[in-house]
């Protein structure tokens, strides 16, 4: 049934229909909140009402069976209410402290056949919460790495920091599987970015049949593509040429033209970025910087990527001051020292030539001594 003031009933229902009653009753009138333990938040309203939120790890892709189990838990403990965070965490909310322990015990008792948690409680406060990520090989057409695979591998090595709050501040990790970047890699403490290193291949035989050539030309942000004629046998075909030195391997052309694929086992892999954030606490928001120019796609456990991330997290945990975010720590100790303490190699690939002040990087800073 359409809601009042809605023209149609197309699209999701208005979110107000899904508020737990205690949230609806106290909307906009919250006095304070605190983190009771990793994964458990307490919000207190001006009216004195309390809400306890138990957060547990989820996945971006879930089976119907798994979602049914989540609904069953919500029915059992939370009068059917459940919510998802933007980082794919699942949050169960209850309105009395006495309901919290039975909920946590139930969540943590549910295990997969191999014994691992189905619903690990954690991901709040000064720790690592779930990794926000993109579609990867399972769905999108331009990924240079998978999304769910490296995210699962990374969260496995970071799991202790999901379930605890030992870090100086919260640490946000993100993944985008190509530089079109549906993730948040430009502004995360640590970011995993899929990167192609080869220009698109050209399937001249099919290109004119499958693609609108002007669209493919217009799709290129660096004007690397031009229309051309190609001779195959006795046929002269309409096609395109790519000026390779202009190509930045973004894959936009492939979005427009399936005859220009650029996925390549050898060329594709991962870039690690670090030091970004959106918060303006302590310091202004920051863009992430590239700290590892390339790591191969090591299916299925992405060992080089997870080792690198783990080293960075441990160095941050050991060296940062309380409340200092990853980038603030790196800037305080100096990025030169950042490479020393994390054991990462500084290479010429980390120096870029962008002139735009929005992209000020190593080359523009007078402090950087490499
Ligand atoms: Fe597709 Fe790129 Fe988005 Fe990944 S980041 S889902 S490859 S557009
Ligand atoms: Fe242009 Fe990007 Fe295609 Fe390269 S991959 S030719 S930069 S659209």
Short mmCIF file of C-alpha atoms and ligand atoms in Angstrom, two decimals:
data_model
loop_
_atom_site.label_atom_id
_atom_site.label_comp_id
_atom_site.label_asym_id
_atom_site.label_seq_id
_atom_site.Cartn_x
_atom_site.Cartn_y
_atom_site.Cartn_z
CA UNK A 1 0.00 0.00 0.00
CA UNK A 2 1.55 3.35 -1.00
CA UNK A 3 2.62 5.60 1.85
CA UNK A 4 1.03 8.99 2.20
CA UNK A 5 2.76 11.61 0.00
CA UNK A 6 4.37 9.00 -2.22
CA UNK A 7 3.42 9.09 -5.87
CA UNK A 8 3.90 5.37 -6.46
CA UNK A 9 4.79 2.29 -4.48
CA UNK A 10 7.80 1.61 -6.71
CA UNK A 11 11.07 1.31 -4.83
CA UNK A 12 11.83 0.47 -1.23
CA UNK A 13 9.28 1.31 1.41
CA UNK A 14 9.86 4.36 3.53
CA UNK A 15 12.50 3.60 6.14
CA UNK A 16 10.32 4.95 8.94
CA UNK A 17 8.26 1.77 8.69
CA UNK A 18 11.25 -0.22 9.86
CA UNK A 19 12.29 1.70 12.96
CA UNK A 20 12.25 -0.32 16.18
CA UNK A 21 9.60 1.34 18.41
CA UNK A 22 12.19 2.68 20.88
CA UNK A 23 14.11 4.34 18.03
CA UNK A 24 10.95 5.87 16.62
CA UNK A 25 9.88 7.18 20.01
CA UNK A 26 13.23 8.87 20.67
CA UNK A 27 14.26 9.98 17.21
CA UNK A 28 16.49 13.05 17.37
CA UNK A 29 16.44 13.02 21.17
CA UNK A 30 19.46 10.99 22.14
CA UNK A 31 21.49 12.19 25.11
CA UNK A 32 24.69 10.15 24.73
CA UNK A 33 26.12 6.82 23.70
CA UNK A 34 29.01 4.62 24.76
CA UNK A 35 30.76 1.49 23.55
CA UNK A 36 30.34 -1.13 26.28
CA UNK A 37 32.61 -3.70 24.67
CA UNK A 38 33.73 -4.52 21.15
CA UNK A 39 30.54 -4.85 19.14
CA UNK A 40 28.14 -3.53 21.78
CA UNK A 41 26.84 0.05 21.83
CA UNK A 42 24.55 1.68 24.36
CA UNK A 43 22.46 4.71 23.40
CA UNK A 44 20.56 6.62 26.05
CA UNK A 45 17.72 8.98 25.14
CA UNK A 46 16.68 12.18 26.90
CA UNK A 47 13.57 10.27 28.02
CA UNK A 48 15.77 7.72 29.79
CA UNK A 49 15.03 5.00 27.23
CA UNK A 50 17.99 2.81 26.38
CA UNK A 51 18.94 0.95 23.22
CA UNK A 52 21.64 -1.68 23.09
CA UNK A 53 23.08 -2.47 19.66
CA UNK A 54 24.96 -5.69 19.05
CA UNK A 55 26.99 -5.50 15.87
CA UNK A 56 28.30 -8.55 14.11
CA UNK A 57 30.21 -9.16 10.94
CA UNK A 58 28.32 -9.84 7.77
CA UNK A 59 29.24 -10.21 4.14
CA UNK A 60 28.27 -8.15 1.15
CA UNK A 61 26.96 -11.20 -0.65
CA UNK A 62 24.65 -13.38 1.41
CA UNK A 63 22.70 -16.50 0.59
CA UNK A 64 18.96 -16.62 1.14
CA UNK A 65 19.53 -19.26 3.82
CA UNK A 66 21.89 -16.93 5.67
CA UNK A 67 19.46 -14.00 5.48
CA UNK A 68 16.66 -16.25 6.76
CA UNK A 69 18.85 -17.14 9.73
CA UNK A 70 19.46 -13.44 10.41
CA UNK A 71 15.69 -12.85 10.32
CA UNK A 72 15.14 -15.76 12.67
CA UNK A 73 17.61 -14.23 15.16
CA UNK A 74 15.89 -10.85 14.82
CA UNK A 75 12.49 -12.46 15.45
CA UNK A 76 13.80 -14.31 18.47
CA UNK A 77 15.59 -11.44 20.22
CA UNK A 78 14.56 -8.12 18.65
CA UNK A 79 10.86 -8.32 17.74
CA UNK A 80 11.86 -8.80 14.12
CA UNK A 81 13.94 -5.64 13.76
CA UNK A 82 17.43 -5.76 12.19
CA UNK A 83 19.60 -3.33 10.28
CA UNK A 84 22.68 -3.35 8.09
CA UNK A 85 25.47 -0.82 8.24
CA UNK A 86 27.15 0.61 5.16
CA UNK A 87 30.05 -1.76 5.86
CA UNK A 88 27.82 -4.80 5.71
CA UNK A 89 27.78 -5.31 9.46
CA UNK A 90 24.52 -6.64 10.86
CA UNK A 91 23.10 -4.80 13.85
CA UNK A 92 20.58 -6.27 16.25
CA UNK A 93 18.99 -3.79 18.64
CA UNK A 94 17.30 -4.50 21.97
CA UNK A 95 15.70 -2.13 24.46
CA UNK A 96 16.89 -3.63 27.76
CA UNK A 97 20.30 -4.61 29.12
CA UNK A 98 18.99 -8.01 30.20
CA UNK A 99 18.42 -8.94 26.55
CA UNK A 100 22.02 -8.29 25.50
CA UNK A 101 23.82 -11.34 26.87
CA UNK A 102 21.35 -13.93 25.53
CA UNK A 103 21.60 -12.25 22.12
CA UNK A 104 25.42 -12.28 22.12
CA UNK A 105 25.54 -15.88 23.36
CA UNK A 106 23.16 -16.95 20.62
CA UNK A 107 25.10 -15.09 17.88
CA UNK A 108 28.48 -16.44 18.93
CA UNK A 109 27.23 -20.00 19.35
CA UNK A 110 26.26 -20.20 15.69
CA UNK A 111 29.17 -21.64 13.74
CA UNK A 112 29.85 -22.89 10.23
CA UNK A 113 30.63 -26.58 9.75
CA UNK A 114 34.39 -25.85 9.98
CA UNK A 115 33.92 -24.18 13.37
CA UNK A 116 34.29 -20.54 12.34
CA UNK A 117 31.87 -17.87 13.53
CA UNK A 118 28.78 -17.17 11.47
CA UNK A 119 28.01 -13.97 13.36
CA UNK A 120 31.16 -12.72 15.13
CA UNK A 121 30.38 -9.83 17.47
CA UNK A 122 32.71 -6.84 17.13
CA UNK A 123 33.61 -4.04 14.75
CA UNK A 124 33.09 -0.97 16.96
CA UNK A 125 35.33 1.58 18.66
CA UNK A 126 39.12 1.59 18.40
CA UNK A 127 39.40 -1.47 16.24
CA UNK A 128 38.76 -2.65 12.72
CA UNK A 129 35.25 -2.94 11.42
CA UNK A 130 34.10 -4.75 8.31
CA UNK A 131 35.76 -3.81 5.02
CA UNK A 132 33.56 -1.77 2.71
CA UNK A 133 34.03 -3.19 -0.76
CA UNK A 134 32.87 -3.43 -4.33
CA UNK A 135 31.63 -6.21 -6.59
CA UNK A 136 34.75 -7.98 -7.81
CA UNK A 137 34.91 -10.89 -10.19
CA UNK A 138 31.52 -12.17 -9.20
CA UNK A 139 29.58 -9.33 -10.73
CA UNK A 140 31.32 -6.37 -12.34
CA UNK A 141 32.92 -6.27 -15.77
CA UNK A 142 36.08 -4.22 -15.12
CA UNK A 143 37.66 -5.56 -11.92
CA UNK A 144 41.42 -5.95 -11.69
CA UNK A 145 41.07 -8.00 -8.53
CA UNK A 146 38.32 -9.80 -6.72
CA UNK A 147 36.41 -8.09 -3.90
CA UNK A 148 34.97 -10.76 -1.61
CA UNK A 149 38.13 -12.93 -1.88
CA UNK A 150 40.77 -10.43 -0.70
CA UNK A 151 38.30 -8.96 1.80
CA UNK A 152 37.71 -12.36 3.40
CA UNK A 153 41.46 -13.06 3.45
CA UNK A 154 42.23 -9.63 4.95
CA UNK A 155 39.49 -9.85 7.59
CA UNK A 156 40.78 -13.28 8.61
CA UNK A 157 44.20 -11.80 9.47
CA UNK A 158 42.59 -8.73 11.08
CA UNK A 159 39.97 -10.71 12.98
CA UNK A 160 41.46 -10.13 16.46
CA UNK A 161 41.15 -6.40 15.86
CA UNK A 162 37.51 -6.84 14.82
CA UNK A 163 36.81 -8.44 18.18
CA UNK A 164 38.86 -6.07 20.32
CA UNK A 165 39.54 -2.35 20.72
CA UNK A 166 43.30 -2.29 21.33
CA UNK A 167 44.12 0.17 18.50
CA UNK A 168 44.77 3.88 19.10
CA UNK A 169 41.66 4.84 17.09
CA UNK A 170 39.29 3.20 14.70
CA UNK A 171 40.87 1.98 11.51
CA UNK A 172 38.85 1.83 8.31
CA UNK A 173 39.86 -0.56 5.54
CA UNK A 174 38.24 -0.50 2.12
CA UNK A 175 38.54 -2.23 -1.22
CA UNK A 176 37.69 -1.14 -4.74
CA UNK A 177 38.36 -3.63 -7.49
CA UNK A 178 39.27 -1.07 -10.16
CA UNK A 179 40.20 2.59 -10.14
CA UNK A 180 36.66 3.59 -11.11
CA UNK A 181 36.38 3.04 -7.42
CA UNK A 182 32.94 2.12 -6.17
CA UNK A 183 34.60 1.67 -2.74
CA UNK A 184 36.10 4.31 -0.47
CA UNK A 185 39.77 3.81 -1.22
CA UNK A 186 40.48 7.51 -1.67
CA UNK A 187 39.71 8.23 1.99
CA UNK A 188 40.39 5.11 4.06
CA UNK A 189 43.10 4.45 6.63
CA UNK A 190 44.17 1.44 4.58
CA UNK A 191 42.84 0.73 1.10
CA UNK A 192 43.11 -2.13 -1.34
CA UNK A 193 42.70 -1.06 -4.95
CA UNK A 194 42.49 -3.35 -7.96
CA UNK A 195 44.67 -2.03 -10.78
CA UNK A 196 45.10 -3.02 -14.41
CA UNK A 197 48.53 -2.50 -15.93
CA UNK A 198 47.83 -3.17 -19.57
CA UNK A 199 45.75 -1.25 -22.12
CA UNK A 200 42.62 -2.82 -23.59
CA UNK A 201 42.91 -5.58 -26.16
CA UNK A 202 41.15 -4.84 -29.42
CA UNK A 203 38.88 -7.42 -30.97
CA UNK A 204 38.67 -5.72 -34.37
CA UNK A 205 36.59 -8.44 -35.96
CA UNK A 206 33.64 -7.84 -33.63
CA UNK A 207 34.20 -4.28 -32.51
CA UNK A 208 32.06 -2.53 -35.09
CA UNK A 209 29.27 -5.09 -34.65
CA UNK A 210 29.19 -4.87 -30.85
CA UNK A 211 30.09 -1.26 -30.11
CA UNK A 212 29.11 2.26 -30.90
CA UNK A 213 32.56 3.52 -31.85
CA UNK A 214 31.83 7.20 -30.96
CA UNK A 215 30.77 6.06 -27.48
CA UNK A 216 33.99 4.11 -26.98
CA UNK A 217 36.02 7.13 -28.14
CA UNK A 218 34.08 9.50 -25.89
CA UNK A 219 34.39 7.17 -22.88
CA UNK A 220 38.14 7.60 -22.62
CA UNK A 221 39.12 10.22 -20.02
CA UNK A 222 42.58 10.65 -21.52
CA UNK A 223 41.56 10.82 -25.20
CA UNK A 224 43.63 7.74 -25.96
CA UNK A 225 41.13 6.21 -28.37
CA UNK A 226 40.56 7.24 -31.97
CA UNK A 227 38.46 5.70 -34.73
CA UNK A 228 40.35 3.87 -37.45
CA UNK A 229 39.96 1.33 -40.26
CA UNK A 230 41.55 -2.10 -39.95
CA UNK A 231 42.15 -4.61 -42.73
CA UNK A 232 41.41 -8.24 -41.86
CA UNK A 233 41.78 -10.51 -44.87
CA UNK A 234 40.00 -8.81 -47.71
CA UNK A 235 37.74 -6.85 -45.37
CA UNK A 236 38.22 -3.26 -44.27
CA UNK A 237 36.56 -2.88 -40.86
CA UNK A 238 35.61 0.12 -38.78
CA UNK A 239 37.45 -0.10 -35.48
CA UNK A 240 39.50 1.93 -32.99
CA UNK A 241 43.16 2.42 -32.13
CA UNK A 242 44.50 3.07 -28.62
CA UNK A 243 47.46 5.34 -27.98
CA UNK A 244 49.04 3.14 -25.36
CA UNK A 245 51.19 5.74 -23.64
CA UNK A 246 48.05 7.75 -22.86
CA UNK A 247 46.10 4.85 -21.40
CA UNK A 248 45.67 4.80 -17.61
CA UNK A 249 43.99 1.35 -17.67
CA UNK A 250 40.71 2.58 -16.21
CA UNK A 251 38.47 0.26 -18.22
CA UNK A 252 35.92 2.93 -19.14
CA UNK A 253 36.18 1.94 -22.78
CA UNK A 254 35.31 -1.66 -21.93
CA UNK A 255 32.19 -0.41 -20.16
CA UNK A 256 31.09 1.04 -23.50
CA UNK A 257 32.58 -1.59 -25.75
CA UNK A 258 32.82 -5.31 -24.89
CA UNK A 259 35.36 -5.73 -27.71
CA UNK A 260 37.95 -3.82 -25.66
CA UNK A 261 38.59 -6.11 -22.66
CA UNK A 262 41.56 -5.33 -20.44
CA UNK A 263 41.48 -8.05 -17.77
CA UNK A 264 44.83 -9.81 -17.84
CA UNK A 265 46.20 -12.36 -15.38
CA UNK A 266 49.72 -10.98 -15.46
CA UNK A 267 48.80 -7.31 -15.69
CA UNK A 268 46.10 -7.19 -13.03
CA UNK A 269 46.73 -6.91 -9.30
CA UNK A 270 46.50 -4.76 -6.24
CA UNK A 271 47.71 -1.33 -5.16
CA UNK A 272 47.81 -0.55 -1.43
CA UNK A 273 46.96 2.96 -0.30
CA UNK A 274 47.06 4.44 3.19
CA UNK A 275 46.43 7.48 5.32
CA UNK A 276 43.05 8.71 4.08
CA UNK A 277 40.07 9.67 6.21
CA UNK A 278 36.84 11.64 6.01
CA UNK A 279 36.73 12.82 9.59
CA UNK A 280 37.97 16.32 10.48
CA UNK A 281 38.83 15.35 14.04
CA UNK A 282 42.43 16.31 15.02
CA UNK A 283 43.24 17.11 11.36
CA UNK A 284 41.47 17.84 8.08
CA UNK A 285 40.16 15.00 5.93
CA UNK A 286 42.90 13.42 3.86
CA UNK A 287 43.26 11.55 0.60
CA UNK A 288 44.91 8.16 0.74
CA UNK A 289 48.40 7.85 -0.76
CA UNK A 290 49.79 4.93 -2.70
CA UNK A 291 52.26 3.03 -0.50
CA UNK A 292 52.62 -0.20 -2.49
CA UNK A 293 52.47 0.16 -6.25
CA UNK A 294 51.65 -3.42 -7.15
CA UNK A 295 50.97 -6.82 -5.62
CA UNK A 296 49.87 -9.82 -7.66
CA UNK A 297 46.46 -11.44 -7.35
CA UNK A 298 47.32 -14.48 -5.26
CA UNK A 299 44.14 -16.51 -5.34
CA UNK A 300 42.66 -17.70 -3.03
CA UNK A 301 44.32 -16.12 0.05
CA UNK A 302 46.15 -13.02 -1.27
CA UNK A 303 49.12 -13.60 1.06
CA UNK A 304 51.27 -10.62 -0.02
CA UNK A 305 48.33 -8.26 0.39
CA UNK A 306 47.30 -9.57 3.80
CA UNK A 307 50.93 -9.63 5.06
CA UNK A 308 51.37 -6.03 3.98
CA UNK A 309 48.16 -4.90 5.69
CA UNK A 310 48.95 -6.80 8.85
CA UNK A 311 52.43 -5.19 9.04
CA UNK A 312 50.91 -1.76 8.62
CA UNK A 313 48.32 -2.37 11.33
CA UNK A 314 50.93 -3.70 13.78
CA UNK A 315 53.26 -0.73 13.16
CA UNK A 316 50.33 1.66 13.69
CA UNK A 317 49.22 -0.16 16.85
CA UNK A 318 52.75 0.03 18.27
CA UNK A 319 53.56 3.62 17.29
CA UNK A 320 50.46 5.80 17.18
CA UNK A 321 49.22 7.99 20.01
CA UNK A 322 45.75 7.47 21.40
CA UNK A 323 43.03 8.82 19.05
CA UNK A 324 45.53 9.32 16.22
CA UNK A 325 44.27 8.00 12.89
CA UNK A 326 46.57 6.10 10.57
CA UNK A 327 47.43 9.08 8.32
CA UNK A 328 47.94 11.39 11.28
CA UNK A 329 50.41 8.92 12.76
CA UNK A 330 52.29 8.61 9.46
CA UNK A 331 52.45 12.39 9.09
CA UNK A 332 53.64 12.89 12.67
CA UNK A 333 56.48 10.39 12.41
CA UNK A 334 57.18 11.40 8.77
CA UNK A 335 56.35 9.29 5.75
CA UNK A 336 60.05 8.38 5.37
CA UNK A 337 59.90 6.73 8.77
CA UNK A 338 56.54 5.18 7.91
CA UNK A 339 58.29 3.12 5.25
CA UNK A 340 60.98 2.13 7.78
CA UNK A 341 58.61 0.98 10.49
CA UNK A 342 56.21 -0.84 8.19
CA UNK A 343 59.00 -2.53 6.25
CA UNK A 344 57.49 -1.34 2.96
CA UNK A 345 59.82 -0.49 0.13
CA UNK A 346 59.74 3.04 -1.23
CA UNK A 347 59.98 2.93 -5.02
CA UNK A 348 59.83 5.49 -7.82
CA UNK A 349 56.32 4.22 -8.62
CA UNK A 350 55.11 6.02 -5.53
CA UNK A 351 56.06 9.41 -6.93
CA UNK A 352 53.53 10.85 -9.33
CA UNK A 353 53.30 13.83 -11.60
CA UNK A 354 49.87 15.21 -10.90
CA UNK A 355 49.91 18.99 -10.74
CA UNK A 356 46.42 19.44 -9.36
CA UNK A 357 46.59 20.55 -5.71
CA UNK A 358 43.88 18.01 -4.92
CA UNK A 359 46.46 15.34 -5.64
CA UNK A 360 49.50 16.80 -3.88
CA UNK A 361 51.71 13.86 -3.26
CA UNK A 362 55.31 13.00 -2.58
CA UNK A 363 56.83 15.07 -5.36
CA UNK A 364 55.19 18.32 -4.33
CA UNK A 365 56.06 18.20 -0.69
CA UNK A 366 59.28 19.94 0.22
CA UNK A 367 59.55 17.80 3.34
CA UNK A 368 59.81 14.47 1.61
CA UNK A 369 63.46 13.56 1.30
CA UNK A 370 63.55 10.45 -0.89
FE1 LIG B 1 33.31 -2.56 -11.08
FE2 LIG B 1 35.41 -0.97 -10.71
FE3 LIG B 1 33.26 -0.70 -9.20
FE4 LIG B 1 34.84 -2.84 -8.96
S1 LIG B 1 35.38 -0.68 -8.47
S2 LIG B 1 32.63 -2.84 -8.96
S3 LIG B 1 35.45 -3.17 -11.08
S4 LIG B 1 33.41 -0.33 -11.44
FE1 LIG B 2 41.10 5.15 -22.26
FE2 LIG B 2 40.71 3.96 -19.90
FE3 LIG B 2 40.32 2.60 -22.18
FE4 LIG B 2 42.78 3.26 -21.44
S1 LIG B 2 41.41 1.86 -20.36
S2 LIG B 2 41.92 3.46 -23.47
S3 LIG B 2 42.45 5.27 -20.45
S4 LIG B 2 39.15 4.40 -21.46
#
